[in-house]
mmCIF file of C-alpha atoms in Angstrom:
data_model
loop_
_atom_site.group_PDB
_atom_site.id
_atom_site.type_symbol
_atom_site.label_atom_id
_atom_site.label_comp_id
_atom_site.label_asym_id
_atom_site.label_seq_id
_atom_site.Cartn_x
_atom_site.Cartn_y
_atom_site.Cartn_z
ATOM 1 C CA UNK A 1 -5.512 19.864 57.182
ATOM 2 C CA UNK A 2 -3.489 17.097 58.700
ATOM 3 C CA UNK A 3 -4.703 14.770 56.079
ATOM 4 C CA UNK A 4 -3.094 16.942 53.730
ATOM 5 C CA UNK A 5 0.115 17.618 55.202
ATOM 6 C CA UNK A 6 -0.053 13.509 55.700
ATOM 7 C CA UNK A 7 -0.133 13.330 51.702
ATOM 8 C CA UNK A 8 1.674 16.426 50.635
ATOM 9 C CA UNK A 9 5.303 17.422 51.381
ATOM 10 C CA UNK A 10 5.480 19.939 53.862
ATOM 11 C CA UNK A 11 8.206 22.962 54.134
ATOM 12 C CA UNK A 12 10.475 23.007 57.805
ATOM 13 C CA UNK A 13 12.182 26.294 58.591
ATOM 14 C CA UNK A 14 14.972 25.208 56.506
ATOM 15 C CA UNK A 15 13.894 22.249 54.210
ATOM 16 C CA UNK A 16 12.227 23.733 50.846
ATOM 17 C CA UNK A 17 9.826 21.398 49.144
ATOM 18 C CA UNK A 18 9.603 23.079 45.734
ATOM 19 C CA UNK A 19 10.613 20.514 43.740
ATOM 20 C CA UNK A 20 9.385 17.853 45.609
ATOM 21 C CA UNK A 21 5.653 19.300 45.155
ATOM 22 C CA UNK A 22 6.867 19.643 41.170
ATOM 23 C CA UNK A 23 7.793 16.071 41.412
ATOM 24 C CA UNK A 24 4.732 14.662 43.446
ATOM 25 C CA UNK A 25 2.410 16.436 40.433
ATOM 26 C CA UNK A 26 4.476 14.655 37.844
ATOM 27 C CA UNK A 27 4.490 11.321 38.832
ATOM 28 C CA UNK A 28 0.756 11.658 39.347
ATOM 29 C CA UNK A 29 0.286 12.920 35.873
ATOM 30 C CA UNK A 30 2.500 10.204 34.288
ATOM 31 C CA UNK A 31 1.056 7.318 36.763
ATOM 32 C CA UNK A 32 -2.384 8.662 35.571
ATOM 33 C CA UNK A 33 -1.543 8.042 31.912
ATOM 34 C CA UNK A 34 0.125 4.834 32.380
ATOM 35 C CA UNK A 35 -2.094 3.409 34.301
ATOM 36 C CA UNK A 36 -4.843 4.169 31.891
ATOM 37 C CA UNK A 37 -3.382 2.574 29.017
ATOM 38 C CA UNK A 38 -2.674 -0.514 30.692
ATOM 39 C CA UNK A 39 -5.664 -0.943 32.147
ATOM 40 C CA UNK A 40 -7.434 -0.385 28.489
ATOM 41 C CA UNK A 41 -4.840 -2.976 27.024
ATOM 42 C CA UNK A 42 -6.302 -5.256 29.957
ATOM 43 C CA UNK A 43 -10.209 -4.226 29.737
ATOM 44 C CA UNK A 44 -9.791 -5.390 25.812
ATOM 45 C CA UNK A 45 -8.268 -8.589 26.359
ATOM 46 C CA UNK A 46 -10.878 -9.057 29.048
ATOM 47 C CA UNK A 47 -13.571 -8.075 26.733
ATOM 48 C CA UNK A 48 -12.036 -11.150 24.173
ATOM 49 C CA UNK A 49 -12.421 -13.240 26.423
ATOM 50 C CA UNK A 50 -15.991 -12.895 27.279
ATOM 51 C CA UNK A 51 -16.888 -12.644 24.101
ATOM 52 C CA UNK A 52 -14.749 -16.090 23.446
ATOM 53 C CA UNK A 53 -16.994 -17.675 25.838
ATOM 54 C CA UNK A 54 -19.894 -16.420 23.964
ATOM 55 C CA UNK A 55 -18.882 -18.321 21.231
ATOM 56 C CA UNK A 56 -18.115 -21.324 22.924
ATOM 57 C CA UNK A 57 -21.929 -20.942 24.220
ATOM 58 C CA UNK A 58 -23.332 -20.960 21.048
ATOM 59 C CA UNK A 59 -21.187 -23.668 18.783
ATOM 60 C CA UNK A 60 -19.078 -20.726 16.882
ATOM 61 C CA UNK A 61 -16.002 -21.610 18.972
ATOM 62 C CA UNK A 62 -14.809 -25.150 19.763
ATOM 63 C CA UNK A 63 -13.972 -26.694 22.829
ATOM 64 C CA UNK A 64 -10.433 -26.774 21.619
ATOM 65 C CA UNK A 65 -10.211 -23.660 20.581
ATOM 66 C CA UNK A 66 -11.786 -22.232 23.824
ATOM 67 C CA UNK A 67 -9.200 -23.758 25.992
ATOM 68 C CA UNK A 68 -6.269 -23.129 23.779
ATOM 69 C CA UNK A 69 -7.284 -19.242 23.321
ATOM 70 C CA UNK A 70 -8.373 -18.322 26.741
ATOM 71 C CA UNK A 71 -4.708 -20.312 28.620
ATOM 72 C CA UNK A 72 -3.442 -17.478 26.142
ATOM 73 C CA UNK A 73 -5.376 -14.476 27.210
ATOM 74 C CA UNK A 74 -4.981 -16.151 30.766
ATOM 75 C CA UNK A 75 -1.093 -15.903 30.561
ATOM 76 C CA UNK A 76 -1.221 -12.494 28.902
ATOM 77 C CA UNK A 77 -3.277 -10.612 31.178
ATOM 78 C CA UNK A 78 -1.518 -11.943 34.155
ATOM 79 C CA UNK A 79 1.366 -10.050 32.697
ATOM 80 C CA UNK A 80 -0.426 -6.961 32.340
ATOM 81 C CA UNK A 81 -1.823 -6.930 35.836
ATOM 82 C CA UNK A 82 1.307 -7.890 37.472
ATOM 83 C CA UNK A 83 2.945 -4.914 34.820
ATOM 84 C CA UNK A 84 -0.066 -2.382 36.179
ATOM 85 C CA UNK A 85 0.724 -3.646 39.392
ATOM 86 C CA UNK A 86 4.089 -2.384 39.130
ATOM 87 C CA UNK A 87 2.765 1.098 37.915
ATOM 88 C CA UNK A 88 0.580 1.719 41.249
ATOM 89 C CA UNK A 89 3.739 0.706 43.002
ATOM 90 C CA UNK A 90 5.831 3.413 40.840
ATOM 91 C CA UNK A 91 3.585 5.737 41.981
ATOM 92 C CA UNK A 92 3.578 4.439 45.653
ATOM 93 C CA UNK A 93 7.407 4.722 46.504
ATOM 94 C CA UNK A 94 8.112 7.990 44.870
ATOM 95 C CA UNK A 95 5.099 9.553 46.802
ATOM 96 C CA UNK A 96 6.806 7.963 49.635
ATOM 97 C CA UNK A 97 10.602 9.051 48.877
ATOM 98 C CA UNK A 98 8.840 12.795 48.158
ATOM 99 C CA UNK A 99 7.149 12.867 51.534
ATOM 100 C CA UNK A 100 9.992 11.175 53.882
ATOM 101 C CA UNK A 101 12.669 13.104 51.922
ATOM 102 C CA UNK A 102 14.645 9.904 50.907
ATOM 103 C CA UNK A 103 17.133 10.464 48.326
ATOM 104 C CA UNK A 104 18.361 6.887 47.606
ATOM 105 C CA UNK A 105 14.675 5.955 47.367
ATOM 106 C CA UNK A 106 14.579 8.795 44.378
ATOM 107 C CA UNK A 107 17.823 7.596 42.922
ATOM 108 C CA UNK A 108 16.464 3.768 42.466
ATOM 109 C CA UNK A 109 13.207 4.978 40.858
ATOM 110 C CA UNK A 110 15.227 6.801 37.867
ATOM 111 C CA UNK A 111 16.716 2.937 37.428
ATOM 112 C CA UNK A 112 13.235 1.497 38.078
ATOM 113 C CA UNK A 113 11.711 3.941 35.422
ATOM 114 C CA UNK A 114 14.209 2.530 32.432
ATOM 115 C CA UNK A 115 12.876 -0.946 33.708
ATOM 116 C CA UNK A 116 9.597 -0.297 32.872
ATOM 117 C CA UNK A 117 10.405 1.317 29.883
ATOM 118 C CA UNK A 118 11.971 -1.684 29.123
ATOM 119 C CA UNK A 119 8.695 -4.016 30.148
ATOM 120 C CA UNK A 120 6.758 -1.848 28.156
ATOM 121 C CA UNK A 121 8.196 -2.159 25.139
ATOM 122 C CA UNK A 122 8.603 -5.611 25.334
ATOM 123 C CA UNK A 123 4.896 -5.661 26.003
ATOM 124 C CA UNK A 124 4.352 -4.794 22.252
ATOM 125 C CA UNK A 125 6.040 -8.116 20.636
ATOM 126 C CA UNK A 126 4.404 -10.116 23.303
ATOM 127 C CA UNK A 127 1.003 -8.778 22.694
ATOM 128 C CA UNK A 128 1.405 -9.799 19.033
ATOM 129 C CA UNK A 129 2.586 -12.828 19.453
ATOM 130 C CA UNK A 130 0.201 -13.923 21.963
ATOM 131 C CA UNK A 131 -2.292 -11.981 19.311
ATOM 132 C CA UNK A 132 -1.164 -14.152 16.324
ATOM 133 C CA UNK A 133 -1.413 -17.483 18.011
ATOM 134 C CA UNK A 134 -4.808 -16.894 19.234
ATOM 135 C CA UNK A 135 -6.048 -15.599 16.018
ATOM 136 C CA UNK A 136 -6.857 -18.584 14.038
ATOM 137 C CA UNK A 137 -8.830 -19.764 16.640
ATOM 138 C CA UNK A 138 -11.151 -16.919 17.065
ATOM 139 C CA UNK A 139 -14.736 -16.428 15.422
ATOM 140 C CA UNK A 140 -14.501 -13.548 11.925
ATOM 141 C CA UNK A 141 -16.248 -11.217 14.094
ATOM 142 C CA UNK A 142 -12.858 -11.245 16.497
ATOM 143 C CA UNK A 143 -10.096 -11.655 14.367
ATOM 144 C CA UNK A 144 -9.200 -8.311 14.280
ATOM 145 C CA UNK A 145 -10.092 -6.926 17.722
ATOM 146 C CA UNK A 146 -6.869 -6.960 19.689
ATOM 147 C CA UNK A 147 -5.739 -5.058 16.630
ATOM 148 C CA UNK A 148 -7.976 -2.404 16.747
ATOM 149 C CA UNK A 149 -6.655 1.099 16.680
ATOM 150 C CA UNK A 150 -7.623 1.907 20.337
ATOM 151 C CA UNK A 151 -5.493 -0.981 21.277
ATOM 152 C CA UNK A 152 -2.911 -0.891 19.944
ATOM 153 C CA UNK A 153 -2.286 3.064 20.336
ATOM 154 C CA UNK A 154 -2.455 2.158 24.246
ATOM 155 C CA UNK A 155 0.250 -0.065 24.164
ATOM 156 C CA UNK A 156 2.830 1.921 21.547
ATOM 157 C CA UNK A 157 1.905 5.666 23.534
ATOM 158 C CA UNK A 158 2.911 3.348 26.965
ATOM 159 C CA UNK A 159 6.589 3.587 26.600
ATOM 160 C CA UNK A 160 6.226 6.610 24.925
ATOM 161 C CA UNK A 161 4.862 8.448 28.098
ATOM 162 C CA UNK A 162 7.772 6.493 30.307
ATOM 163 C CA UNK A 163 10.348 7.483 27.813
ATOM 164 C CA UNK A 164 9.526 10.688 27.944
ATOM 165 C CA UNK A 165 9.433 11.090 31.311
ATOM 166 C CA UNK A 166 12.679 9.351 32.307
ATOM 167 C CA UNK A 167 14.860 12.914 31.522
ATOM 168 C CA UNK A 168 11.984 14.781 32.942
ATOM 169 C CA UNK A 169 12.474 12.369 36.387
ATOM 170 C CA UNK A 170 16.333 12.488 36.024
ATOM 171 C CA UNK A 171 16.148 16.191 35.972
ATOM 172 C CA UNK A 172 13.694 16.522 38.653
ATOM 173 C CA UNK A 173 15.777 13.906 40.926
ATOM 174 C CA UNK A 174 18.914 16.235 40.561
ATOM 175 C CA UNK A 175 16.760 19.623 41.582
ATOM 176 C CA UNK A 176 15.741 17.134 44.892
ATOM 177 C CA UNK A 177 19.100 16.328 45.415
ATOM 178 C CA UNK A 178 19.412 19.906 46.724
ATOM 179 C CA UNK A 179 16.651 19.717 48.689
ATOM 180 C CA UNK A 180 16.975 16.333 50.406
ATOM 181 C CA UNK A 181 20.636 16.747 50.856
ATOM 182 C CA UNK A 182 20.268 19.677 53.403
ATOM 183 C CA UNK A 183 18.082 17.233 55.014
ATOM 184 C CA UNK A 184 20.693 14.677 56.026
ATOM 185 C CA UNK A 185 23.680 17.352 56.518
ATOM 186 C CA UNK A 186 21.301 18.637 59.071
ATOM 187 C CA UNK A 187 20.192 15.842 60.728
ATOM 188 C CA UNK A 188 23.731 14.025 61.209
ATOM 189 C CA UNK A 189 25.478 17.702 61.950
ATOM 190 C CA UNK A 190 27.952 16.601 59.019
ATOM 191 C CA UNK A 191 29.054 13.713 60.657
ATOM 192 C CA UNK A 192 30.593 11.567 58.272
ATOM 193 C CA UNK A 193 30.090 8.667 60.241
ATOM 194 C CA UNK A 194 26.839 8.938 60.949
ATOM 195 C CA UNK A 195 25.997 9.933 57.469
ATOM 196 C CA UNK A 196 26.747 6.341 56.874
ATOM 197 C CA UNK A 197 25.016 4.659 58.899
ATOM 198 C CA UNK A 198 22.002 7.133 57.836
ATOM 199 C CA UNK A 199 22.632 6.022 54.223
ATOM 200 C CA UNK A 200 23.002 2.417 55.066
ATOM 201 C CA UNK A 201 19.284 2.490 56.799
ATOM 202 C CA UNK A 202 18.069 4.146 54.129
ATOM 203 C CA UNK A 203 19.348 1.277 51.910
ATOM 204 C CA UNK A 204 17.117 -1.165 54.424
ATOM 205 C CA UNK A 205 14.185 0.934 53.676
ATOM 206 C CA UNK A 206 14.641 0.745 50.034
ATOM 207 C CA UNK A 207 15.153 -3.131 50.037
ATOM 208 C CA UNK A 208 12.288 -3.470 52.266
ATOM 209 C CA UNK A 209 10.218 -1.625 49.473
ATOM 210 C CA UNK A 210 11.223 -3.192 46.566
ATOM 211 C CA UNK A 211 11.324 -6.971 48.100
ATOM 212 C CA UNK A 212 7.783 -6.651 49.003
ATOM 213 C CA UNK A 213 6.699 -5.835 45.358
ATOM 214 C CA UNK A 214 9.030 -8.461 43.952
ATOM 215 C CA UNK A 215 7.626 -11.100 45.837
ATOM 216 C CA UNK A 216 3.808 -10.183 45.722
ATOM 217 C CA UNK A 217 4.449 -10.270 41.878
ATOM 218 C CA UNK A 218 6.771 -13.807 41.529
ATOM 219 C CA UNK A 219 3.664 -14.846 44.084
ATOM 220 C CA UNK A 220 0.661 -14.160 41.638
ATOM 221 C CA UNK A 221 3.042 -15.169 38.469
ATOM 222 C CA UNK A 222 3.707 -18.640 40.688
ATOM 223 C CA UNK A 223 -0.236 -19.060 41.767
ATOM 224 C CA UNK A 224 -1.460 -18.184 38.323
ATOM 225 C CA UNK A 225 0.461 -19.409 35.756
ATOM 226 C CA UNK A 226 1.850 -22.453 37.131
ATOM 227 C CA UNK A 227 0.311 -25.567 38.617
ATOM 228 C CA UNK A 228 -0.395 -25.044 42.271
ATOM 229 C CA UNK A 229 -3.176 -27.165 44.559
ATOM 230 C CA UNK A 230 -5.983 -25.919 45.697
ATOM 231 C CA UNK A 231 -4.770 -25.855 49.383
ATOM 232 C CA UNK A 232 -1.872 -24.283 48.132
ATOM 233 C CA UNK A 233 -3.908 -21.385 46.658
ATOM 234 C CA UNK A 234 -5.516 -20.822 50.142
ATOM 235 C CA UNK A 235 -2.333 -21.495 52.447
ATOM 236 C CA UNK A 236 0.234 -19.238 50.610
ATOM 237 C CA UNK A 237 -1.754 -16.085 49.908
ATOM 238 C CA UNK A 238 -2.720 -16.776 53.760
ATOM 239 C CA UNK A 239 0.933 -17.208 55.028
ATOM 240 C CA UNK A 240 2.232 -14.885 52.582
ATOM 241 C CA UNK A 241 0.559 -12.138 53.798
ATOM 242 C CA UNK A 242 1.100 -12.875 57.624
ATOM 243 C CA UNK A 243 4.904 -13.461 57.177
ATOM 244 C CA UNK A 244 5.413 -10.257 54.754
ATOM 245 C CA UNK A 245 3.271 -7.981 57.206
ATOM 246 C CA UNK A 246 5.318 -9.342 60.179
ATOM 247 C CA UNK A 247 8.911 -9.236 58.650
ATOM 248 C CA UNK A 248 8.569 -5.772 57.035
ATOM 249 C CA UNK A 249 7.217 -4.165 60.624
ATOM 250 C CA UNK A 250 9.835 -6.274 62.391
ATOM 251 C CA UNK A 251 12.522 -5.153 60.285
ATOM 252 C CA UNK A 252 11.447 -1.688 59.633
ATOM 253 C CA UNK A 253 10.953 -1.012 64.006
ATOM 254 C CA UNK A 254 14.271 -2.997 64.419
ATOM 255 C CA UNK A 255 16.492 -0.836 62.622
ATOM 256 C CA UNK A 256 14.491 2.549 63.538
ATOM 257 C CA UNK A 257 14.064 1.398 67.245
ATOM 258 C CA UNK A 258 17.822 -0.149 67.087
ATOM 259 C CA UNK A 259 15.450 -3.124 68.567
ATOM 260 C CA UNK A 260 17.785 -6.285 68.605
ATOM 261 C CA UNK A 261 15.000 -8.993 68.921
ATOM 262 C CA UNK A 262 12.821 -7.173 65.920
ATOM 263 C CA UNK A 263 16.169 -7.369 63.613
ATOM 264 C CA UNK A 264 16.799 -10.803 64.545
ATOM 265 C CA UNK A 265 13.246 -12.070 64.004
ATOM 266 C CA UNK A 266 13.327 -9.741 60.518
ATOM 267 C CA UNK A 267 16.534 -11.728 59.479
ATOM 268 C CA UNK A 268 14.989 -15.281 60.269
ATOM 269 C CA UNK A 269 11.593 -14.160 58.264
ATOM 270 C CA UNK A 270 14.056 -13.088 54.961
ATOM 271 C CA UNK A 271 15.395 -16.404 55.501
ATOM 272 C CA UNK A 272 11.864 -18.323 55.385
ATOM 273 C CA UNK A 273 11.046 -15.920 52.095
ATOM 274 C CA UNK A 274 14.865 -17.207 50.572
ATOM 275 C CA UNK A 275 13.719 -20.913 51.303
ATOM 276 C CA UNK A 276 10.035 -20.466 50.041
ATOM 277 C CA UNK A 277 11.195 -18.583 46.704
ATOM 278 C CA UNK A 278 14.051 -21.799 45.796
ATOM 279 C CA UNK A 279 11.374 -24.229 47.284
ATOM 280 C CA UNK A 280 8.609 -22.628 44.846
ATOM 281 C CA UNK A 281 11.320 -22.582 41.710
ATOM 282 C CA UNK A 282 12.129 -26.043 42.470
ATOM 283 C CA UNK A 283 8.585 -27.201 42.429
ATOM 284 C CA UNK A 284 7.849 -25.208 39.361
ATOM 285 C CA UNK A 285 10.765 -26.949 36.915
ATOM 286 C CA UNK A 286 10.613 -30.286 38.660
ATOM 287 C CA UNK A 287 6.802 -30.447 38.058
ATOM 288 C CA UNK A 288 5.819 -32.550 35.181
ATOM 289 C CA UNK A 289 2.141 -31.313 34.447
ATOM 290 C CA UNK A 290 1.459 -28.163 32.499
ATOM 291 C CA UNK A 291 5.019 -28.808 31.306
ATOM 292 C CA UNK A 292 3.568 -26.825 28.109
ATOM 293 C CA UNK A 293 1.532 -23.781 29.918
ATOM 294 C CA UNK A 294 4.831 -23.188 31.914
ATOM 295 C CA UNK A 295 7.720 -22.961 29.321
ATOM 296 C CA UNK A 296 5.466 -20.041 28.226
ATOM 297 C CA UNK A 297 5.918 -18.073 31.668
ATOM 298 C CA UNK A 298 9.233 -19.466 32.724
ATOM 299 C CA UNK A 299 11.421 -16.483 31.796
ATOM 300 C CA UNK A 300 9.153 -13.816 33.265
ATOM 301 C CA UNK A 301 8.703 -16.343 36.028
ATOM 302 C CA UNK A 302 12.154 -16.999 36.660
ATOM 303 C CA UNK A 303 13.036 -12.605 36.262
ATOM 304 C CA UNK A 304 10.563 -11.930 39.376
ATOM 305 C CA UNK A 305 12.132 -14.976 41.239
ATOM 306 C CA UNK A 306 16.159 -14.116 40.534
ATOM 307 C CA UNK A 307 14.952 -10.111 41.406
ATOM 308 C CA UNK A 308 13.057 -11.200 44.416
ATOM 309 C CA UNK A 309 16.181 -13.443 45.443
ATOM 310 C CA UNK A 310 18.653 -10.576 45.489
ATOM 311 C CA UNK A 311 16.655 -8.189 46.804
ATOM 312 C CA UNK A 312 15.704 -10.279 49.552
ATOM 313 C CA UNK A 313 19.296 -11.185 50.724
ATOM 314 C CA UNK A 314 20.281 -8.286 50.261
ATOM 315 C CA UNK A 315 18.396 -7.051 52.989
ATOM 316 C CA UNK A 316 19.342 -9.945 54.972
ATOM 317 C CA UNK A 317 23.120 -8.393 54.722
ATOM 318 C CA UNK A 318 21.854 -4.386 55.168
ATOM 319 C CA UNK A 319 19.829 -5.944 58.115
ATOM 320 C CA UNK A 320 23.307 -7.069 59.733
ATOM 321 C CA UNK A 321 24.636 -4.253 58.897
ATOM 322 C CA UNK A 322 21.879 -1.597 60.686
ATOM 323 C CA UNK A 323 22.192 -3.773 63.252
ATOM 324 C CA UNK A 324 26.318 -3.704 63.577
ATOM 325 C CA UNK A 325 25.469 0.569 63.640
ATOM 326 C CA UNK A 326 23.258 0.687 66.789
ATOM 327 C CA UNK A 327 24.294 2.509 69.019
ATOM 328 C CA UNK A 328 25.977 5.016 66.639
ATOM 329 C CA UNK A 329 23.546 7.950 67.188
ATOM 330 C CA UNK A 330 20.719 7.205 64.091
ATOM 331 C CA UNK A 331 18.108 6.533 66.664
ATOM 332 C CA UNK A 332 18.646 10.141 68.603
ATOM 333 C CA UNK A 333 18.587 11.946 65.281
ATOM 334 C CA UNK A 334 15.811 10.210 64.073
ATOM 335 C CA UNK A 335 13.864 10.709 67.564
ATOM 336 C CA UNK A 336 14.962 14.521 67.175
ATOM 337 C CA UNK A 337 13.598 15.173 63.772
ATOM 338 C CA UNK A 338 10.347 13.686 64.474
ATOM 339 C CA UNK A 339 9.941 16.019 67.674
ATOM 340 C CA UNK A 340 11.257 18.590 65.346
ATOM 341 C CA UNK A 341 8.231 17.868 62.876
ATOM 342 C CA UNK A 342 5.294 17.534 65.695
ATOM 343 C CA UNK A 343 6.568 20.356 67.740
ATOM 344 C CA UNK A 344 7.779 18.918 70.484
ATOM 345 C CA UNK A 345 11.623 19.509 69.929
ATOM 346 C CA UNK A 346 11.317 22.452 72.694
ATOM 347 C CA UNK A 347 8.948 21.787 76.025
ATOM 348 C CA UNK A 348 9.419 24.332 78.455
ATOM 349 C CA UNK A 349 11.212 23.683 81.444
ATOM 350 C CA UNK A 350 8.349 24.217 84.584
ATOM 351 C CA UNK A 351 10.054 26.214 87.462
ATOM 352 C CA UNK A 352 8.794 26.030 90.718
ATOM 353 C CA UNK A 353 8.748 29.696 92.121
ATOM 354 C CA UNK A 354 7.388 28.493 95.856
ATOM 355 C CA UNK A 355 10.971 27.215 96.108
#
């Protein structure tokens, strides 16, 4: 039972969850889908290039033709994993806004939704583009299989499913508005004051969020598609990953704590990720091998690494700014609720009656 109130929304004595449980099923239903046809767009391209290297194994398929068709599927599936990537994480952070009752959190995912409508459809054209230059180079037997009805119905019902579920989400985030807003009057008392501040760390959490996925995606587009040693494959997934852990608990503890030291060293490790994301677009267009391969993935490339950017300083300046608020009462309410949740809000007083 405590795994399930762990994953499910849970009613308080005056906090319904309603539509938050209506939401949680929805975005389950509509990750489901998703998910499934990208992953089928990627198991087919996988399944061309196997059978590309079957070909190359028995003389149907040139040398040439090999390397020039599979840098293609390369590039292209990259995009779809980094795209189904971004589905899991859809799924992730509304879960999370349902179950920690964050309304900003549900207010960016209606403008993350209409950017992966917009991915999605742009998917389509890039497909068959991608599609038509590899063609010629394929064996008969292949020409047509990234065509094939399966296919190509998983990429066109894609946007379909987000487009219809952006009103369904819109609708559903105005229902939780109710819901979550009762939340915060409670918490702060009405405070106006401290309503800011409450909104301004829930900002931080949101940036926190979204940087991570931005810059785990601009990572894998950078290691990928673009010409990176073979130390530097090793070191920066290595580093990445002990940086990323380390700045998101730092800055996540410093702002709930109202831990000076914890915002201070989050601030410094945004800076490091500002300076690694200009060092590794520096790198990329000063490079002069793969010149070719990379003005393929330079504007998707360049999207993650402008998105990652903002986000990032961003919460450099929302870090300043949770920090400027300690002191202003977030931590006590905070501390309050969470007794309020575990049960602990009340402990009874002991009385000695010897004296």
């Amino acid at each position: 039972m405590d795994i399930v109130k762990r994953i499910i929304p849970q009613q308080t004595e005056d906090i319904t969850v309603h539509w938050a449980r209506r939401t949680l099923v929805s975005i389950i239903i509509a990750s489901i889908l998703t998910i499934g046809c990208e992953s089928w767009i990627i198991i087919n391209e996988r399944y061309t290039s196997s059978q590309l290297a079957d070909g190359l194994a028995i003389n149907q398929v040139t040398q040439d033709s090999y390397d020039m068709v599979y840098s293609n599927l390369r590039v292209e599936v990259t995009y779809h994993s980094v795209f189904l990537g971004s589905l899991v994480f859809w799924l992730g952070v509304t879960w999370d806004a349902l179950l920690h009752q964050n309304l900003m959190q549900i207010i960016s995912v209606n403008l993350y939704n209409v950017g992966l409508l917009v991915y999605a459809s742009i998917q389509i054209a890039q497909t068959k583009t991608d599609t038509d230059l590899a063609s010629p180079y394929l064996p008969p037997n292949l020409s047509d299989n990234s065509s094939s009805g399966l296919f190509l119905a998983a990429q066109i019902v894609l946007p379909v499913i987000i487009g219809l579920f952006i009103p369904i989400f819109a609708f559903l985030s105005y229902k939780l508005h109710f819901e979550f807003g009762w939340r915060q009057y409670r918490i702060t008392g009405g405070d106006l004051e401290l309503r800011r501040v409450f909104f301004r760390y829930d900002i931080l959490l949101l940036l926190l969020k979204f940087s991570i996925f931005f810059v785990v995606a601009f990572t894998v587009l950078d290691l990928v598609l673009t010409a990176v040693t073979s130390n530097g494959l090793i070191v920066i997934p290595i580093l990445g990953a002990i940086v990323g852990l380390m700045v998101t608990m730092a800055g996540y503890y410093g702002a709930r704590r109202e831990n000076r030291l914890y915002i201070v060293i989050y601030i410094a490790g945004c800076l490091v990720v500002i300076a690694y994301l200009v060092d590794r677009v520096y790198d990329a267009f000063h490079r002069q091998a793969k010149a070719d391969d990379f003005s393929r993935v330079e504007i998707p490339f360049m999207l993650y690494a402008s998105i990652s950017f903002c986000l990032v300083l961003a919460s450099v300046f929302f870090g300043v700014v949770c920090w400027l608020n300690f002191g202003k009462g977030l931590r006590d309410v905070l501390d309050q609720e969470a007794k309020k949740k575990s049960g602990t809000e009340f402990e009874a007083e002991v009385i000695d009656l010897e004296n």
